[in-house]
Amino acid sequence: MAHAAAMSHPQEAYENPLTPGWGKLMMWIFLCSDAMSFVGLLAAYGAVRLGSSDWPIPSTRLDVPLTALNTFILICSSVTMVKALSAIRRGDRKGLVLWLLGTIAGGSAFLGIQAFEWTHQIVVEGLSIKTSLFGATFFILTGFHGCHVLSGVIYLSCIAIRGARGGYTAEQNSPVEIAGLYWHFVDLIWILVFTFVYLIS
Amino acid sequence: MRSWLPEGVSTYSGSIDHMFYMILWVTGIGFIVTEVVLFAFAFMYRSRPGRRATYTHGNSKLEIIWTVVPAAFFVFLGFMSQNVWSSIKGHVPHTDEEVTVTASQFNWEIRYKGKDGAFDTPDDVVTSNDMRLPVDVPVKIRLRSKDVIHSFFLPQFRLKQDAVPGLTIEVWLQATRTGEFEIACAELCGFGHYSMRGVLTVLKPEEYRTWLSEQEAGVTAAQAGQGAPAPAAAEAKAPPA
Amino acid sequence: MSEHKLPFIRRYIFSTDHKVIGIQFMFVSLLFMVVGGLLAMMVRWQLAYPDRAMPLGTLFPESVMPEGHIGPEVYNALFTMHGSIMIFLVIIPMLTGAFGNFLIPLMIGARDMAFPKLNMLSFWVALPGGIIMASSFFVDAGPAATGWTAYPPLSAVPDYTGVTLGQTLWIVAVLIVGTGSIMGAVNYITTIVNMRAPGMHFFRLPLSLWALFITAILQLMATPVLASALGMLLFDRTLGTHFFAPAGGGQVLLWQHLFWFYSHPAVYIMILPAMGFASDILATFARKPVFGYKAMVFSLVGIAGLGFIVWGHHMFQSGMNPALGTAFMLSTMVIAVPSAIKVFNWLGTLWRGSIHFTTPMLHAMSFVSMFIIGGLSGIFMASTPVDIFIHDTYFIVAHLHYVLFGGSMFGIFAAITYWFPKMFGRTMNEAVGKVHFVLTYILFNLTFFPMHMLGMGGHMRRIYDPTQYEFLKPLQPINIFITQSALLLGAVQVLFMANFLLSLFLGRKAERNPWRANTLEWAAPSPPPHGNFERIPTVYRGPYEYSSPESSEDYLPQDQPPAHAPVPSRPPAMSPARA
């Protein structure tokens, strides 16, 4: 058990709070909390959608194929994240940075495509947060998730920069793993958002 | 001792009060027992020189007893409550007497069907804060709201129900005596919340009929006079059912 | 430790020391408590004397209180801000912010929190939230006036209340305070899981810590849901969405579901820590182990778990499906069981103890006695048919004040007087403390008990002028009596404030373990220096070994090595219950 290890070395643990285990635990706890905020939003989405008699069929209003491609890109970026972690675990710092750059590129591409879709919806389709709850939930759910992706891209960039400066080793790499946890979480949440907002009709 | 609960004048006020008093007995006994024990222990076991506290970490048998006994009481109260609740909320008795109450800031609009027997038509009888109902007859009340949440509260009838914009909620009552009673709003609805006072007059059925026909005649006359729907009826479309 | 090298601003203002942060939370909460209390007295004045100008009312600008009279808009703002401040800026930050921060590292035998900087940030996030809340008093059209529950559409559309910026600031403030408490919760959980001193098994944690741990989990899981609801409300107000507006297809009741999904657990956030403190204090001054420690722990866990499935009992008359009402009534009846267990176990703790009536003990015992009333009066509202009548009446006001004042506040008084010597290295005056206690206990009951009668008479809550109603006129003498008691109750708190503030500077110096208590915080100097302990303690036993036959003293600290077995490297898996 994690606490058994910490228990026998409380002194060292105190002096270096970022020994493996600590930050990871905190990230898990934070993700539980963050998941609950999506639960709140998705529950609200479900309630207004089920209570509405004229909710549009998503595929008629949203670009499902494009977003499916986007989903694929995000899933690929999770794979590259796994690759980055396994690279540094082998001590391959160059591999770490390259795979991280791949992940960042995936995240950025995701954001770019989403920005394109938002622009299309706003400019061409005239959808806005005000026009209908369909619009409001679309922008708020994808927007809130998009903020998570953006934070993730910035977060991963910091990790990549530290990695490029020689920050991690085969033994000391828990920040990479923790960032990975966050990134996989964002990916997982997207699959839920995509399913609810785009697919279910 | 005076009764703190107001006089009950609906068919179900008695069962609600009965439930109230039953809970009062159970919790009252629980209250007295625990507080007496607390004060008695405080007195009996005050520290005195030469006496040492008993070293014990608990007693499983005792703990099981005081888990099971309150649990049994709570479940019992739960099932008793459920019976009363379903008798009030489970169904609306079949009745021809229907009235629509539409709350708005800070006013109760009371609407009767009028001659055509349908709501939201030009011949509806509409009053403001003045509700009249027949005694000894079940009445269905359809509650709506035009703006914010209000709560339709008839203390003597033990009736309270939020009026929610966007919803039509049905409640019912059957008065057991004639008289004048107050209508209050129980859900904060803005600065005039305290002033949302209405009066419910419970009449003998024939008096009620007479009053209602007079009102219906008044509406017809007004329509005939103006050649246009009565102003109150024109507002009828506002809340979607 | 490098304490002496740090400049003043790093030591006392932007400090990462959990004790300083705890004390910061405490001072800010006490300050807001004064504000919240004054607001309550203004509300009481209006209820008792609806036609009379408020004393000192002319001090307020003429636009707010013409000739010192409280208007209905102002009245709504007063009780809204009273509730919001007391809940979000007094009780929650006092229990979790002040005592959570101060106690967790000390009681587990750690030098600080797992993430000291995050800890500092949680205070510096919460404080602006409080300032924003307070600043809403000074904006045009005044502060929020929709009750602390902020039900839309009233709160979503400015035209319904006339309040514009004030309500928006309220939403933003609650969002920010909530963010701060999530940060705190993440830190507390990590700290308790990872940083316990050697030998400190989970079942050796004092109940205060169990309570704070469970509370942190509740905050962590419930607050984000409130945050998402607040976000939607904010969008409805500012960006023109229609989440809660039926005209745009929104759902009015959605807010209530999301709000109470947070706020019912929040009710437990406000009482569980006080339960923990009371347990520790009762054991210390009864010189006796807590009766049924494990049952206490499991009932805490049970309350927290069930706390997530009872939210609908706030909505019995809201238009929710009556069948759902039944389900929520039954879950609510079930959640009363662990509370009952706790009460009986507290009584069991006193049984054949050797009770020392210190000020903290008196407050802790009155916590138990008032929580009994608050708990039992909850059964009335839990019963769906009875709730039809007493919902939104003074009965619920009486109930919630018995829990939050009789429970949480007496718990806070107990905790402040108990840990004051550890926090500040000085002792509060016992005589003044006892006078304050006796007066508070009597006046509290005179203030809040008659509210049950008002509720039984059908007196609606949140009304500006009860004399408008014929059926409430006979009850008006009770309103006047309550107000007089409440004003005295408020005045008596000056004693506490004076005792607190003067003792900070003039109190007798406290020794390390003035109450001869067992838990680890008393093993540290008073006040503990930066880093808390001279060396990290090793824990040999549970926290409640009072009057143990193992020791000739009537207490046996957790870190005192056993007499015959020198330093066991790994004590056998143990349960402190059932010796």
Short mmCIF file of N, CA, C and O in Angstrom, two decimals, chain A residues 1-4 6-8 10-11 13-15 17-18 21-23 25-27 29-30 32-41 43-45 47-48 50-52 129-133 136-137 140, chain C residues 1 111-116 118 182 185-186 189-190 193-202 220-222 224-225 228 232 235 239-243 248-251 254 258 261 308 530-531 536 570:
data_model
loop_
_atom_site.label_atom_id
_atom_site.label_comp_id
_atom_site.label_asym_id
_atom_site.label_seq_id
_atom_site.Cartn_x
_atom_site.Cartn_y
_atom_site.Cartn_z
N MET A 1 0.83 -1.22 0.00
CA MET A 1 0.00 0.00 0.00
C MET A 1 0.85 1.25 0.00
O MET A 1 1.91 1.31 0.62
N ALA A 2 0.34 2.26 -0.65
CA ALA A 2 1.12 3.48 -0.82
C ALA A 2 1.46 4.11 0.52
O ALA A 2 2.56 4.56 0.76
N HIS A 3 0.48 4.10 1.42
CA HIS A 3 0.73 4.83 2.65
C HIS A 3 1.75 4.12 3.53
O HIS A 3 2.42 4.72 4.33
N ALA A 4 1.87 2.79 3.35
CA ALA A 4 2.84 2.07 4.15
C ALA A 4 4.23 2.59 3.84
O ALA A 4 5.04 2.81 4.74
N ALA A 6 5.00 5.56 2.63
CA ALA A 6 5.15 6.92 3.12
C ALA A 6 5.31 6.92 4.63
O ALA A 6 6.03 7.72 5.19
N MET A 7 4.62 5.96 5.25
CA MET A 7 4.61 5.94 6.69
C MET A 7 6.00 5.68 7.27
O MET A 7 6.37 6.26 8.27
N SER A 8 6.74 4.80 6.58
CA SER A 8 8.03 4.47 7.16
C SER A 8 9.08 5.56 6.89
O SER A 8 10.12 5.58 7.51
N PRO A 10 8.36 9.23 6.79
CA PRO A 10 7.62 10.49 6.76
C PRO A 10 8.54 11.69 6.59
O PRO A 10 8.18 12.68 5.98
N GLN A 11 9.75 11.57 7.13
CA GLN A 11 10.65 12.71 7.10
C GLN A 11 11.02 13.07 5.67
O GLN A 11 10.85 14.19 5.23
N ALA A 13 9.56 12.11 3.07
CA ALA A 13 8.35 12.43 2.34
C ALA A 13 8.04 13.91 2.51
O ALA A 13 7.70 14.59 1.57
N TYR A 14 8.18 14.40 3.72
CA TYR A 14 7.86 15.80 3.94
C TYR A 14 8.80 16.71 3.17
O TYR A 14 8.40 17.67 2.56
N GLU A 15 10.09 16.34 3.21
CA GLU A 15 11.03 17.27 2.60
C GLU A 15 10.93 17.29 1.09
O GLU A 15 11.31 18.25 0.45
N PRO A 17 7.92 16.66 -1.28
CA PRO A 17 6.53 16.22 -1.45
C PRO A 17 6.26 15.63 -2.82
O PRO A 17 5.18 15.12 -3.05
N LEU A 18 7.19 15.75 -3.75
CA LEU A 18 6.87 15.25 -5.09
C LEU A 18 7.50 13.89 -5.36
O LEU A 18 7.70 13.51 -6.50
N GLY A 21 4.02 8.88 -6.14
CA GLY A 21 2.90 8.49 -5.29
C GLY A 21 2.08 9.68 -4.85
O GLY A 21 0.88 9.65 -4.94
N TRP A 22 2.76 10.73 -4.43
CA TRP A 22 2.03 11.87 -3.87
C TRP A 22 1.24 12.62 -4.93
O TRP A 22 0.03 12.78 -4.83
N GLY A 23 1.99 13.08 -5.93
CA GLY A 23 1.35 13.85 -6.98
C GLY A 23 0.34 13.00 -7.72
O GLY A 23 -0.72 13.47 -8.13
N LEU A 25 -1.44 10.53 -6.53
CA LEU A 25 -2.65 10.43 -5.71
C LEU A 25 -3.47 11.71 -5.85
O LEU A 25 -4.68 11.68 -6.04
N MET A 26 -2.75 12.83 -5.78
CA MET A 26 -3.47 14.10 -5.87
C MET A 26 -4.17 14.23 -7.22
O MET A 26 -5.30 14.69 -7.30
N MET A 27 -3.48 13.80 -8.29
CA MET A 27 -4.11 13.90 -9.60
C MET A 27 -5.36 13.04 -9.67
O MET A 27 -6.39 13.46 -10.18
N ILE A 29 -7.29 12.24 -7.21
CA ILE A 29 -8.34 12.89 -6.42
C ILE A 29 -8.93 14.06 -7.20
O ILE A 29 -10.14 14.23 -7.27
N PHE A 30 -8.03 14.83 -7.81
CA PHE A 30 -8.51 15.97 -8.59
C PHE A 30 -9.40 15.50 -9.74
O PHE A 30 -10.45 16.10 -10.02
N CYS A 32 -11.28 12.89 -9.89
CA CYS A 32 -12.61 12.52 -9.37
C CYS A 32 -13.48 13.76 -9.32
O CYS A 32 -14.64 13.77 -9.72
N SER A 33 -12.89 14.82 -8.76
CA SER A 33 -13.63 16.05 -8.60
C SER A 33 -14.02 16.64 -9.96
O SER A 33 -15.16 17.04 -10.19
N ASP A 34 -13.03 16.64 -10.87
CA ASP A 34 -13.27 17.20 -12.19
C ASP A 34 -14.34 16.40 -12.92
O ASP A 34 -15.21 16.96 -13.60
N ALA A 35 -14.30 15.08 -12.73
CA ALA A 35 -15.32 14.23 -13.36
C ALA A 35 -16.70 14.63 -12.88
O ALA A 35 -17.66 14.65 -13.66
N MET A 36 -16.80 14.99 -11.60
CA MET A 36 -18.11 15.38 -11.08
C MET A 36 -18.64 16.65 -11.74
O MET A 36 -19.84 16.84 -11.85
N SER A 37 -17.73 17.54 -12.14
CA SER A 37 -18.25 18.74 -12.81
C SER A 37 -18.82 18.38 -14.17
O SER A 37 -19.82 18.94 -14.61
N PHE A 38 -18.19 17.39 -14.85
CA PHE A 38 -18.78 16.93 -16.11
C PHE A 38 -20.09 16.18 -15.85
O PHE A 38 -21.03 16.27 -16.64
N VAL A 39 -20.12 15.44 -14.74
CA VAL A 39 -21.36 14.75 -14.39
C VAL A 39 -22.49 15.77 -14.24
O VAL A 39 -23.59 15.60 -14.76
N GLY A 40 -22.20 16.88 -13.55
CA GLY A 40 -23.20 17.92 -13.39
C GLY A 40 -23.67 18.46 -14.72
O GLY A 40 -24.88 18.55 -14.99
N LEU A 41 -22.71 18.78 -15.61
CA LEU A 41 -23.09 19.35 -16.91
C LEU A 41 -23.83 18.33 -17.76
O LEU A 41 -24.83 18.66 -18.41
N ALA A 43 -25.57 15.77 -16.75
CA ALA A 43 -26.90 15.54 -16.17
C ALA A 43 -27.84 16.66 -16.59
O ALA A 43 -28.99 16.42 -16.98
N ALA A 44 -27.34 17.87 -16.56
CA ALA A 44 -28.16 19.01 -16.98
C ALA A 44 -28.51 18.86 -18.46
O ALA A 44 -29.65 19.09 -18.88
N TYR A 45 -27.52 18.45 -19.26
CA TYR A 45 -27.75 18.24 -20.69
C TYR A 45 -28.86 17.21 -20.89
O TYR A 45 -29.81 17.44 -21.65
N ALA A 47 -31.18 16.37 -18.82
CA ALA A 47 -32.47 16.86 -18.35
C ALA A 47 -33.12 17.80 -19.36
O ALA A 47 -34.30 17.65 -19.68
N VAL A 48 -32.37 18.74 -19.89
CA VAL A 48 -33.00 19.68 -20.83
C VAL A 48 -33.32 19.00 -22.15
O VAL A 48 -34.32 19.31 -22.79
N LEU A 50 -34.08 15.70 -22.59
CA LEU A 50 -35.23 14.81 -22.43
C LEU A 50 -36.51 15.62 -22.24
O LEU A 50 -37.60 15.18 -22.60
N GLY A 51 -36.37 16.81 -21.65
CA GLY A 51 -37.56 17.61 -21.40
C GLY A 51 -38.01 18.39 -22.61
O GLY A 51 -39.03 19.07 -22.57
N SER A 52 -37.25 18.30 -23.68
CA SER A 52 -37.59 19.10 -24.85
C SER A 52 -38.31 18.25 -25.88
O SER A 52 -37.99 17.09 -26.09
N ILE A 129 -25.06 30.45 -28.42
CA ILE A 129 -25.40 30.03 -27.07
C ILE A 129 -26.80 30.53 -26.72
O ILE A 129 -27.49 29.97 -25.88
N LYS A 130 -27.23 31.60 -27.38
CA LYS A 130 -28.52 32.21 -27.07
C LYS A 130 -29.67 31.57 -27.82
O LYS A 130 -30.78 31.54 -27.33
N THR A 131 -29.41 31.10 -29.06
CA THR A 131 -30.53 30.73 -29.92
C THR A 131 -31.37 29.61 -29.32
O THR A 131 -32.58 29.65 -29.36
N SER A 132 -30.70 28.59 -28.77
CA SER A 132 -31.47 27.48 -28.23
C SER A 132 -30.63 26.76 -27.20
O SER A 132 -29.42 26.97 -27.11
N LEU A 133 -31.28 25.90 -26.45
CA LEU A 133 -30.52 25.10 -25.50
C LEU A 133 -29.64 24.10 -26.22
O LEU A 133 -28.61 23.68 -25.70
N ALA A 136 -26.68 26.14 -26.63
CA ALA A 136 -26.03 26.41 -25.35
C ALA A 136 -25.28 25.19 -24.85
O ALA A 136 -24.11 25.27 -24.46
N THR A 137 -25.96 24.03 -24.87
CA THR A 137 -25.29 22.83 -24.34
C THR A 137 -24.12 22.44 -25.25
O THR A 137 -23.08 22.02 -24.76
N ILE A 140 -21.27 24.89 -24.46
CA ILE A 140 -20.74 24.79 -23.10
C ILE A 140 -20.02 23.46 -22.89
O ILE A 140 -18.92 23.42 -22.35
N MET C 1 14.55 24.61 11.20
CA MET C 1 13.65 25.21 10.23
C MET C 1 14.05 26.65 9.97
O MET C 1 14.63 27.32 10.82
N ARG C 111 4.73 17.23 9.34
CA ARG C 111 5.28 18.56 9.51
C ARG C 111 4.44 19.63 8.81
O ARG C 111 4.48 20.79 9.17
N ASP C 112 3.74 19.25 7.78
CA ASP C 112 2.88 20.21 7.09
C ASP C 112 1.95 19.42 6.18
O ASP C 112 1.94 18.19 6.21
N MET C 113 1.17 20.14 5.36
CA MET C 113 0.32 19.49 4.38
C MET C 113 1.17 18.89 3.26
O MET C 113 2.34 19.24 3.10
N ALA C 114 0.54 18.02 2.47
CA ALA C 114 1.25 17.44 1.35
C ALA C 114 1.67 18.51 0.35
O ALA C 114 2.75 18.45 -0.23
N PHE C 115 0.82 19.50 0.14
CA PHE C 115 1.13 20.53 -0.85
C PHE C 115 0.96 21.91 -0.22
O PHE C 115 -0.09 22.54 -0.36
N PRO C 116 1.99 22.37 0.49
CA PRO C 116 1.85 23.63 1.23
C PRO C 116 1.50 24.82 0.34
O PRO C 116 0.71 25.67 0.73
N LEU C 118 -0.18 24.80 -2.52
CA LEU C 118 -1.60 24.67 -2.90
C LEU C 118 -2.48 25.10 -1.73
O LEU C 118 -3.53 25.72 -1.90
N ILE C 182 -12.36 23.06 -2.99
CA ILE C 182 -11.91 21.84 -3.70
C ILE C 182 -10.40 21.69 -3.56
O ILE C 182 -9.88 20.60 -3.29
N ALA C 185 -9.69 20.40 -0.23
CA ALA C 185 -10.09 19.00 -0.06
C ALA C 185 -9.05 18.06 -0.68
O ALA C 185 -8.68 17.04 -0.09
N VAL C 186 -8.57 18.41 -1.89
CA VAL C 186 -7.55 17.58 -2.55
C VAL C 186 -6.35 17.43 -1.62
O VAL C 186 -5.81 16.33 -1.42
N ILE C 189 -7.10 15.24 1.64
CA ILE C 189 -7.19 13.79 1.40
C ILE C 189 -5.79 13.23 1.17
O ILE C 189 -5.40 12.22 1.77
N THR C 190 -5.02 13.89 0.29
CA THR C 190 -3.67 13.41 0.03
C THR C 190 -2.87 13.35 1.31
O THR C 190 -2.15 12.38 1.59
N VAL C 193 -4.02 10.47 3.60
CA VAL C 193 -3.69 9.15 3.07
C VAL C 193 -2.19 8.90 3.11
O VAL C 193 -1.73 7.81 3.46
N ASN C 194 -1.40 9.91 2.80
CA ASN C 194 0.03 9.68 2.56
C ASN C 194 0.96 10.03 3.69
O ASN C 194 2.10 9.60 3.70
N MET C 195 0.55 10.89 4.61
CA MET C 195 1.56 11.48 5.49
C MET C 195 1.42 11.11 6.95
O MET C 195 2.01 11.76 7.80
N ARG C 196 0.66 10.07 7.25
CA ARG C 196 0.50 9.72 8.65
C ARG C 196 1.83 9.24 9.25
O ARG C 196 2.61 8.56 8.57
N ALA C 197 2.04 9.59 10.50
CA ALA C 197 3.27 9.21 11.18
C ALA C 197 3.35 7.69 11.30
O ALA C 197 2.33 7.01 11.20
N PRO C 198 4.55 7.16 11.51
CA PRO C 198 4.68 5.70 11.65
C PRO C 198 3.75 5.20 12.75
O PRO C 198 3.68 5.78 13.83
N GLY C 199 3.03 4.14 12.45
CA GLY C 199 2.13 3.56 13.45
C GLY C 199 0.74 4.13 13.43
O GLY C 199 -0.16 3.61 14.09
N MET C 200 0.54 5.22 12.69
CA MET C 200 -0.79 5.84 12.68
C MET C 200 -1.67 5.17 11.63
O MET C 200 -1.82 5.64 10.51
N HIS C 201 -2.24 4.02 11.98
CA HIS C 201 -3.16 3.35 11.07
C HIS C 201 -4.43 4.18 10.95
O HIS C 201 -4.70 5.01 11.80
N PHE C 202 -5.20 3.86 9.93
CA PHE C 202 -6.46 4.59 9.76
C PHE C 202 -7.32 4.48 11.01
O PHE C 202 -7.94 5.44 11.44
N LEU C 220 -15.08 17.37 -2.18
CA LEU C 220 -14.46 17.07 -3.46
C LEU C 220 -15.49 16.62 -4.49
O LEU C 220 -15.44 17.02 -5.65
N MET C 221 -16.43 15.78 -4.06
CA MET C 221 -17.37 15.21 -5.02
C MET C 221 -18.60 16.08 -5.25
O MET C 221 -19.22 16.02 -6.30
N ALA C 222 -18.99 16.87 -4.26
CA ALA C 222 -20.25 17.60 -4.39
C ALA C 222 -20.05 19.00 -4.98
O ALA C 222 -20.85 19.46 -5.78
N PRO C 224 -18.09 20.34 -7.29
CA PRO C 224 -18.08 20.55 -8.75
C PRO C 224 -19.47 20.56 -9.37
O PRO C 224 -19.70 21.25 -10.36
N VAL C 225 -20.39 19.81 -8.77
CA VAL C 225 -21.75 19.79 -9.32
C VAL C 225 -22.41 21.16 -9.09
O VAL C 225 -23.07 21.71 -9.97
N SER C 228 -21.00 23.50 -11.64
CA SER C 228 -21.58 23.44 -12.98
C SER C 228 -22.94 24.12 -12.99
O SER C 228 -23.29 24.82 -13.95
N MET C 232 -24.09 27.49 -15.20
CA MET C 232 -25.27 27.62 -16.06
C MET C 232 -26.12 28.81 -15.65
O MET C 232 -26.65 29.54 -16.49
N PHE C 235 -24.52 31.87 -16.94
CA PHE C 235 -24.76 32.04 -18.37
C PHE C 235 -26.18 32.52 -18.62
O PHE C 235 -26.43 33.36 -19.49
N LEU C 239 -25.30 35.69 -20.42
CA LEU C 239 -25.14 35.42 -21.85
C LEU C 239 -26.45 35.09 -22.54
O LEU C 239 -26.47 34.85 -23.74
N GLY C 240 -27.53 35.04 -21.78
CA GLY C 240 -28.81 34.82 -22.42
C GLY C 240 -29.13 33.38 -22.77
O GLY C 240 -29.93 33.12 -23.67
N THR C 241 -28.53 32.41 -22.08
CA THR C 241 -28.97 31.03 -22.29
C THR C 241 -30.27 30.81 -21.51
O THR C 241 -30.73 31.68 -20.78
N HIS C 242 -30.86 29.63 -21.68
CA HIS C 242 -32.17 29.39 -21.07
C HIS C 242 -32.22 28.09 -20.29
O HIS C 242 -33.20 27.38 -20.33
N PHE C 243 -31.13 27.78 -19.57
CA PHE C 243 -31.13 26.51 -18.85
C PHE C 243 -32.29 26.40 -17.87
O PHE C 243 -32.87 25.36 -17.70
N GLY C 248 -37.60 29.25 -22.84
CA GLY C 248 -36.62 28.81 -23.83
C GLY C 248 -36.41 27.31 -23.81
O GLY C 248 -35.43 26.80 -24.34
N GLY C 249 -37.31 26.58 -23.17
CA GLY C 249 -37.18 25.12 -23.13
C GLY C 249 -36.40 24.61 -21.93
O GLY C 249 -36.13 23.43 -21.81
N GLY C 250 -36.04 25.52 -21.02
CA GLY C 250 -35.24 25.10 -19.86
C GLY C 250 -36.08 24.46 -18.78
O GLY C 250 -37.31 24.39 -18.87
N GLN C 251 -35.40 23.96 -17.77
CA GLN C 251 -36.06 23.23 -16.70
C GLN C 251 -35.84 23.95 -15.37
O GLN C 251 -34.71 24.03 -14.89
N LEU C 254 -34.40 21.76 -12.56
CA LEU C 254 -33.04 21.28 -12.74
C LEU C 254 -32.09 21.92 -11.72
O LEU C 254 -31.25 21.27 -11.13
N LEU C 258 -29.67 19.99 -8.97
CA LEU C 258 -28.22 20.14 -8.92
C LEU C 258 -27.79 20.83 -7.64
O LEU C 258 -26.81 20.45 -6.99
N PHE C 261 -28.12 18.52 -4.76
CA PHE C 261 -27.14 17.44 -4.84
C PHE C 261 -25.84 17.90 -4.19
O PHE C 261 -25.13 17.10 -3.58
N PHE C 308 -25.51 11.55 -0.30
CA PHE C 308 -25.64 11.84 -1.73
C PHE C 308 -26.98 11.40 -2.32
O PHE C 308 -27.26 11.69 -3.47
N HIS C 530 7.31 26.22 13.14
CA HIS C 530 7.28 25.79 11.76
C HIS C 530 7.86 24.38 11.70
O HIS C 530 8.95 24.13 12.19
N GLY C 531 7.10 23.43 11.14
CA GLY C 531 7.57 22.05 11.12
C GLY C 531 7.03 21.22 12.27
O GLY C 531 7.23 20.01 12.32
N ILE C 536 9.57 13.54 14.39
CA ILE C 536 8.28 12.95 14.02
C ILE C 536 7.91 11.88 15.04
O ILE C 536 8.70 10.98 15.32
N ARG C 570 6.70 -2.80 14.11
CA ARG C 570 5.40 -2.76 13.44
C ARG C 570 4.37 -3.32 14.40
O ARG C 570 4.30 -4.52 14.59
#
